[in-house]
C-alpha atoms as a printed R data frame, in Angstrom:
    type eleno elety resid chain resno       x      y        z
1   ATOM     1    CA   UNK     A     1  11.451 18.634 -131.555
2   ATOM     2    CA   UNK     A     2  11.098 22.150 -130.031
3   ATOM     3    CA   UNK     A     3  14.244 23.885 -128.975
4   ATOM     4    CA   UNK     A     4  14.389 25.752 -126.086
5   ATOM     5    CA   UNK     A     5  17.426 26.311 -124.242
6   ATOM     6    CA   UNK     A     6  19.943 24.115 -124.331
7   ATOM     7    CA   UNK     A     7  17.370 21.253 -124.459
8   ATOM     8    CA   UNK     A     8  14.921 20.240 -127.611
9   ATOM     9    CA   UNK     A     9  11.503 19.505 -125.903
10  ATOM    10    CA   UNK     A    10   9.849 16.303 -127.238
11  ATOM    11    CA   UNK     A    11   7.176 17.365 -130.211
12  ATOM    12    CA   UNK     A    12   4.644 14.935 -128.150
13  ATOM    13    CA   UNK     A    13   5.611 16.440 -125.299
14  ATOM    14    CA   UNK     A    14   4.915 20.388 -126.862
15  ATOM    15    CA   UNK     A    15   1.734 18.998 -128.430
16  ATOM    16    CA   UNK     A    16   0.047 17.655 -125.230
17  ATOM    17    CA   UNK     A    17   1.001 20.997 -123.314
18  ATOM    18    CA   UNK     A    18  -0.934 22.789 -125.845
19  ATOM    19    CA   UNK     A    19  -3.874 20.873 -125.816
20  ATOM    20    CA   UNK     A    20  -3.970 21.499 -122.376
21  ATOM    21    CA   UNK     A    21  -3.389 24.972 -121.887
22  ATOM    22    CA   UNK     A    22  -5.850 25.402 -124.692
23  ATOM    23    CA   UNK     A    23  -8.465 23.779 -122.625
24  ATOM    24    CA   UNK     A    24  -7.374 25.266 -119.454
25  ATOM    25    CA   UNK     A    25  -7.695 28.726 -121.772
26  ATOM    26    CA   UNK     A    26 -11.497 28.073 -122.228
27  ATOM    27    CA   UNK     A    27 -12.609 26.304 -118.943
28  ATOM    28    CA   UNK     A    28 -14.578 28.644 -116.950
29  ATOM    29    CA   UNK     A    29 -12.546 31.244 -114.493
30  ATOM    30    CA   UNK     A    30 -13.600 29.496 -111.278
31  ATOM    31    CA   UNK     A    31 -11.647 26.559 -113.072
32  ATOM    32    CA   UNK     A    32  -8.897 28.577 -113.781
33  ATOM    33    CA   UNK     A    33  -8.671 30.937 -110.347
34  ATOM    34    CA   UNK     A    34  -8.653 27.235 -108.319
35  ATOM    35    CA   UNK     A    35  -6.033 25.421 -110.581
36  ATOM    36    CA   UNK     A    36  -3.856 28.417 -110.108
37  ATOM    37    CA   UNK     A    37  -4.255 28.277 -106.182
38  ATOM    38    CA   UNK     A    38  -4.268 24.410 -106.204
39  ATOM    39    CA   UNK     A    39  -0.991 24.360 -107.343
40  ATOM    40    CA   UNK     A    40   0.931 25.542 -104.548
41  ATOM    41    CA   UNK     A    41  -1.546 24.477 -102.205
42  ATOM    42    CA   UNK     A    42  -1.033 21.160 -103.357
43  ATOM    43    CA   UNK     A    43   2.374 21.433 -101.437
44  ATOM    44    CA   UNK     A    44   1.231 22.697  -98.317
45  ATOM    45    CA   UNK     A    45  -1.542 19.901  -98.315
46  ATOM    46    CA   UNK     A    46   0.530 16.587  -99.224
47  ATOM    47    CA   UNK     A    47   3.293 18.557  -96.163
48  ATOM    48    CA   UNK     A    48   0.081 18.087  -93.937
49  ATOM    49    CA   UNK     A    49  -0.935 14.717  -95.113
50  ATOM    50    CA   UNK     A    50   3.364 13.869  -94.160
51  ATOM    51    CA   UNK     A    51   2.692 15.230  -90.884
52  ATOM    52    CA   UNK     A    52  -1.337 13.214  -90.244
53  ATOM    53    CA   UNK     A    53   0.931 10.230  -91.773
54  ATOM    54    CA   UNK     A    54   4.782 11.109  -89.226
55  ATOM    55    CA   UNK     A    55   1.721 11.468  -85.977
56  ATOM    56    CA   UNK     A    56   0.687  7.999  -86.380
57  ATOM    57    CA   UNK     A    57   3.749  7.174  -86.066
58  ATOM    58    CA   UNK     A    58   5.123  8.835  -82.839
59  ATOM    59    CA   UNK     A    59   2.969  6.368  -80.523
60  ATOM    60    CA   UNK     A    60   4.350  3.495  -81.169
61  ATOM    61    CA   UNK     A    61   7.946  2.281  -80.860
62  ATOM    62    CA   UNK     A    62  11.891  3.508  -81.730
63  ATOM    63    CA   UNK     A    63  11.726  2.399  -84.956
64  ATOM    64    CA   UNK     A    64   8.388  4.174  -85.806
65  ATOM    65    CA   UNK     A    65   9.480  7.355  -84.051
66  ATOM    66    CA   UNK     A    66  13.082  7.290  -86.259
67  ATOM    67    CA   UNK     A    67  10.929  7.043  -89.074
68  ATOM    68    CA   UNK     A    68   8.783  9.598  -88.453
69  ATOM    69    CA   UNK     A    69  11.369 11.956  -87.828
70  ATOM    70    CA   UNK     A    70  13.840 11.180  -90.826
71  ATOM    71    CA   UNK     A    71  10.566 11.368  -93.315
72  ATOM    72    CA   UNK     A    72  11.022 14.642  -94.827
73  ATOM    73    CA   UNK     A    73  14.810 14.141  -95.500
74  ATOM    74    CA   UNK     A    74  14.407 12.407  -98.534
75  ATOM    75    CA   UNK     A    75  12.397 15.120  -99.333
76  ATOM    76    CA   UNK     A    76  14.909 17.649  -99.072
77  ATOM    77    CA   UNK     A    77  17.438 15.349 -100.939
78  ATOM    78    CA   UNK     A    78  14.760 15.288 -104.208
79  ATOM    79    CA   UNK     A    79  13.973 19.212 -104.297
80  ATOM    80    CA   UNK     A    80  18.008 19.124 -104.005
81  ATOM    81    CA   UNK     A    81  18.303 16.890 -106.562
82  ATOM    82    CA   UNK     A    82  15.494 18.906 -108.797
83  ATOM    83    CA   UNK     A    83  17.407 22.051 -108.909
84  ATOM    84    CA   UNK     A    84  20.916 20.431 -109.924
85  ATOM    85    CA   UNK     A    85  19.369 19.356 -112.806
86  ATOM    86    CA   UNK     A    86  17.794 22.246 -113.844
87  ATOM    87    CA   UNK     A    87  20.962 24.210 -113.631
88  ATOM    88    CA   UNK     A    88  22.198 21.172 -115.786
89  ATOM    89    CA   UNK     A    89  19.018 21.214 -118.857
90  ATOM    90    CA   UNK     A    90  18.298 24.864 -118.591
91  ATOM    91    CA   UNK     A    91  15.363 24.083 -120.129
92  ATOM    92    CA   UNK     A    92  13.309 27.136 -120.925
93  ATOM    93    CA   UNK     A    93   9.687 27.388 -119.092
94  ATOM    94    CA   UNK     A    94   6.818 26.528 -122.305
95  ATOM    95    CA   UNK     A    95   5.011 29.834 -121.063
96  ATOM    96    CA   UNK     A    96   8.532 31.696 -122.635
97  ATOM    97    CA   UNK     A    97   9.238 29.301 -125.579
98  ATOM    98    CA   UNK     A    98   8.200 29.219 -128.902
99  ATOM    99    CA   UNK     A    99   5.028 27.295 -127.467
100 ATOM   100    CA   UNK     A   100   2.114 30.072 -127.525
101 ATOM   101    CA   UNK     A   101  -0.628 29.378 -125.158
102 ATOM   102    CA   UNK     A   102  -2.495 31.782 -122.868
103 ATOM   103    CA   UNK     A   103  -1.852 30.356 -119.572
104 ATOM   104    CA   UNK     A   104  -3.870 30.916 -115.920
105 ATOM   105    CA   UNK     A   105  -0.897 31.720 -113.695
106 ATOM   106    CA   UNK     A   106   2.060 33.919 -114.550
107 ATOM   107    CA   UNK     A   107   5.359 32.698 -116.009
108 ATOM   108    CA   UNK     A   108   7.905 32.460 -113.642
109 ATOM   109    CA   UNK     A   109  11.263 34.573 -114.314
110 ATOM   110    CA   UNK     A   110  13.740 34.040 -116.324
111 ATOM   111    CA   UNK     A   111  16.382 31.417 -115.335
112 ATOM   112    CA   UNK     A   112  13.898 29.265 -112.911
113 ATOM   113    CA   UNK     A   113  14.049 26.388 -115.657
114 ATOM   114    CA   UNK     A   114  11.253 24.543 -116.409
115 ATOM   115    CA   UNK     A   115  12.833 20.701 -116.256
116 ATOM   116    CA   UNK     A   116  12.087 18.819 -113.673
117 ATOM   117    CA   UNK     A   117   9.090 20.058 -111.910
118 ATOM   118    CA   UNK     A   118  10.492 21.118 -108.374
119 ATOM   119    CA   UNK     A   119   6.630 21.280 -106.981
120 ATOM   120    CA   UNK     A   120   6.359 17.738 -109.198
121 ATOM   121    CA   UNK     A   121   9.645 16.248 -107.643
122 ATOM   122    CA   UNK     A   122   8.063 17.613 -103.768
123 ATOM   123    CA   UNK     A   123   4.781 16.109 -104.580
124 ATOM   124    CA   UNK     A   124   5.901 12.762 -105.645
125 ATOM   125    CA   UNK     A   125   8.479 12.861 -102.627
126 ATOM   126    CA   UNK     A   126   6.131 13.763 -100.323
127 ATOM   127    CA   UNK     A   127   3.102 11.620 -101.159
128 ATOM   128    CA   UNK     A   128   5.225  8.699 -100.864
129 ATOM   129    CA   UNK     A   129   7.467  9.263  -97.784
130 ATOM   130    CA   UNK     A   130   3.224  9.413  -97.154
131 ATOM   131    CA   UNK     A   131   2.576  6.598  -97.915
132 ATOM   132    CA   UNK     A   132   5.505  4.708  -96.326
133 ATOM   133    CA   UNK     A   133   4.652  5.931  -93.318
134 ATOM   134    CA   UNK     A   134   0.964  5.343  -93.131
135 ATOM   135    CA   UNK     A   135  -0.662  2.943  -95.903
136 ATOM   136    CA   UNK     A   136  -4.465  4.730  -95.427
137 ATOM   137    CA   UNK     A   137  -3.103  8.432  -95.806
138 ATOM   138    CA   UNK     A   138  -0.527  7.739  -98.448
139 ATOM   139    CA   UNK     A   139  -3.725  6.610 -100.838
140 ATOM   140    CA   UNK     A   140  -4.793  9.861 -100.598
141 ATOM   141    CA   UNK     A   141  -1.262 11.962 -100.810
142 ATOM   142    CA   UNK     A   142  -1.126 10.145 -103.789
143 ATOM   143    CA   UNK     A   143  -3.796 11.241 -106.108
144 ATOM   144    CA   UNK     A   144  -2.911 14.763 -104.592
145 ATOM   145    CA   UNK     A   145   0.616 14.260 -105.819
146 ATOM   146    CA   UNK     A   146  -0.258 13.122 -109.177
147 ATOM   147    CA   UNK     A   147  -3.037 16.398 -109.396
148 ATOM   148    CA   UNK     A   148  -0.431 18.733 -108.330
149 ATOM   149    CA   UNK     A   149   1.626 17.628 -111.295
150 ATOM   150    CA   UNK     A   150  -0.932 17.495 -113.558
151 ATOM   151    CA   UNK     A   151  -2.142 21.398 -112.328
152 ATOM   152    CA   UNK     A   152   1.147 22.424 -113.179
153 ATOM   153    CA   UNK     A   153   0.385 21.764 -117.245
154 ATOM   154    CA   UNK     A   154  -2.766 23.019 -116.593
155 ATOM   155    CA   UNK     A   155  -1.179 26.309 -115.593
156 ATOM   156    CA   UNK     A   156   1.113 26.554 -118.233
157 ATOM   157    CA   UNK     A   157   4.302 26.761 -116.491
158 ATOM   158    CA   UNK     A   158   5.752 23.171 -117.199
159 ATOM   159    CA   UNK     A   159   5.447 20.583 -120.240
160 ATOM   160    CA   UNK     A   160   4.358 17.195 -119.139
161 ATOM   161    CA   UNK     A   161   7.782 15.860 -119.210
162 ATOM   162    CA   UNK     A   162   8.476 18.008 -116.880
163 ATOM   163    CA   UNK     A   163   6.519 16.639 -114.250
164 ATOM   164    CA   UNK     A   164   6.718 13.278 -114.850
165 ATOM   165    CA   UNK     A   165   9.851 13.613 -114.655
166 ATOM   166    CA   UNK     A   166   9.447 15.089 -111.364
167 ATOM   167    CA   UNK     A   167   7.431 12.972 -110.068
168 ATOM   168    CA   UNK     A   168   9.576 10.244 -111.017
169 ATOM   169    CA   UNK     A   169  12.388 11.642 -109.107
170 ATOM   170    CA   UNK     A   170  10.261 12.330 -106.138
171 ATOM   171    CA   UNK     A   171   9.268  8.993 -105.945
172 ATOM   172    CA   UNK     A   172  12.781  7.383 -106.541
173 ATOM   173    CA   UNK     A   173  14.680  9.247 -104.036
């Protein structure tokens, strides 16, 4: 175990983060400059893939409309959910631990926690209120979703617990 915070981050967990940033460290800049923009534009894309998905939607009946409308709620409700329990962990961000990696975004401040993911828990949220709403468009949020996590790691600003567990809470709520 690794202790940061008030939480002791898996040793699997530590390991596989830096593996990753150390790859991410020597993969080529163009590599690095898009991972660092892919991961918030990640967010805005899987929010446009919602609104292709809510469109389809708006044509057809009531119910469609109703669900169209109320689709980003359980958004909201995750990324609500997300931050309670990082004020809960206050688990420190790897990128500030006793983890040493050179990383290709900036660490965030201190006291935005690193567990869950908050773009994770959005991602996973979004791709599949995605793919409730339309089947076709959803297939793609997905793999965008599980990328956006992924790029997180890659940055060095989250372990992958992190965002698995944010994606898991994305996609449960």
């Amino acid at each position: 175990m690794v202790r940061t915070g008030t939480l002791d981050v898996p040793e699997f967990s530590a390991d596989w983060y830096q593996d990753i940033v150390d790859a991410a460290a020597r993969s080529p800049q163009p590599v690095q400059w898009f991972a660092g923009h892919f991961t918030e534009g990640a967010i805005v894309l899987l929010g446009l893939l919602l609104l292709a998905a809510a469109v389809t939607r708006l044509g057809a009946g009531p119910r469609d409309r109703a669900l169209a409308l109320v689709a980003p709620i359980p958004v909201i409700i995750a990324y609500g959910c997300s931050e309670g329990l990082k004020t809960l962990v206050d688990e420190e961000r790897p990128c500030r631990a006793a983890v040493h990696a050179i990383i290709a975004a900036s660490c965030p401040p201190t006291g935005d926690w690193s567990f869950p993911s908050n773009h994770s828990t959005i991602a996973g949220a979004l791709a599949v209120a995605t793919l409730l709403l339309a089947r076709r468009i959803g297939f793609v949020a997905l793999p965008v979703a599980a990328l956006a996590a992924f790029s997180r790691v890659f940055v060095g600003v989250h372990y992958p617990h992190d965002v698995v567990a944010g994606l898991l809470l994305g996609t449960g709520v």
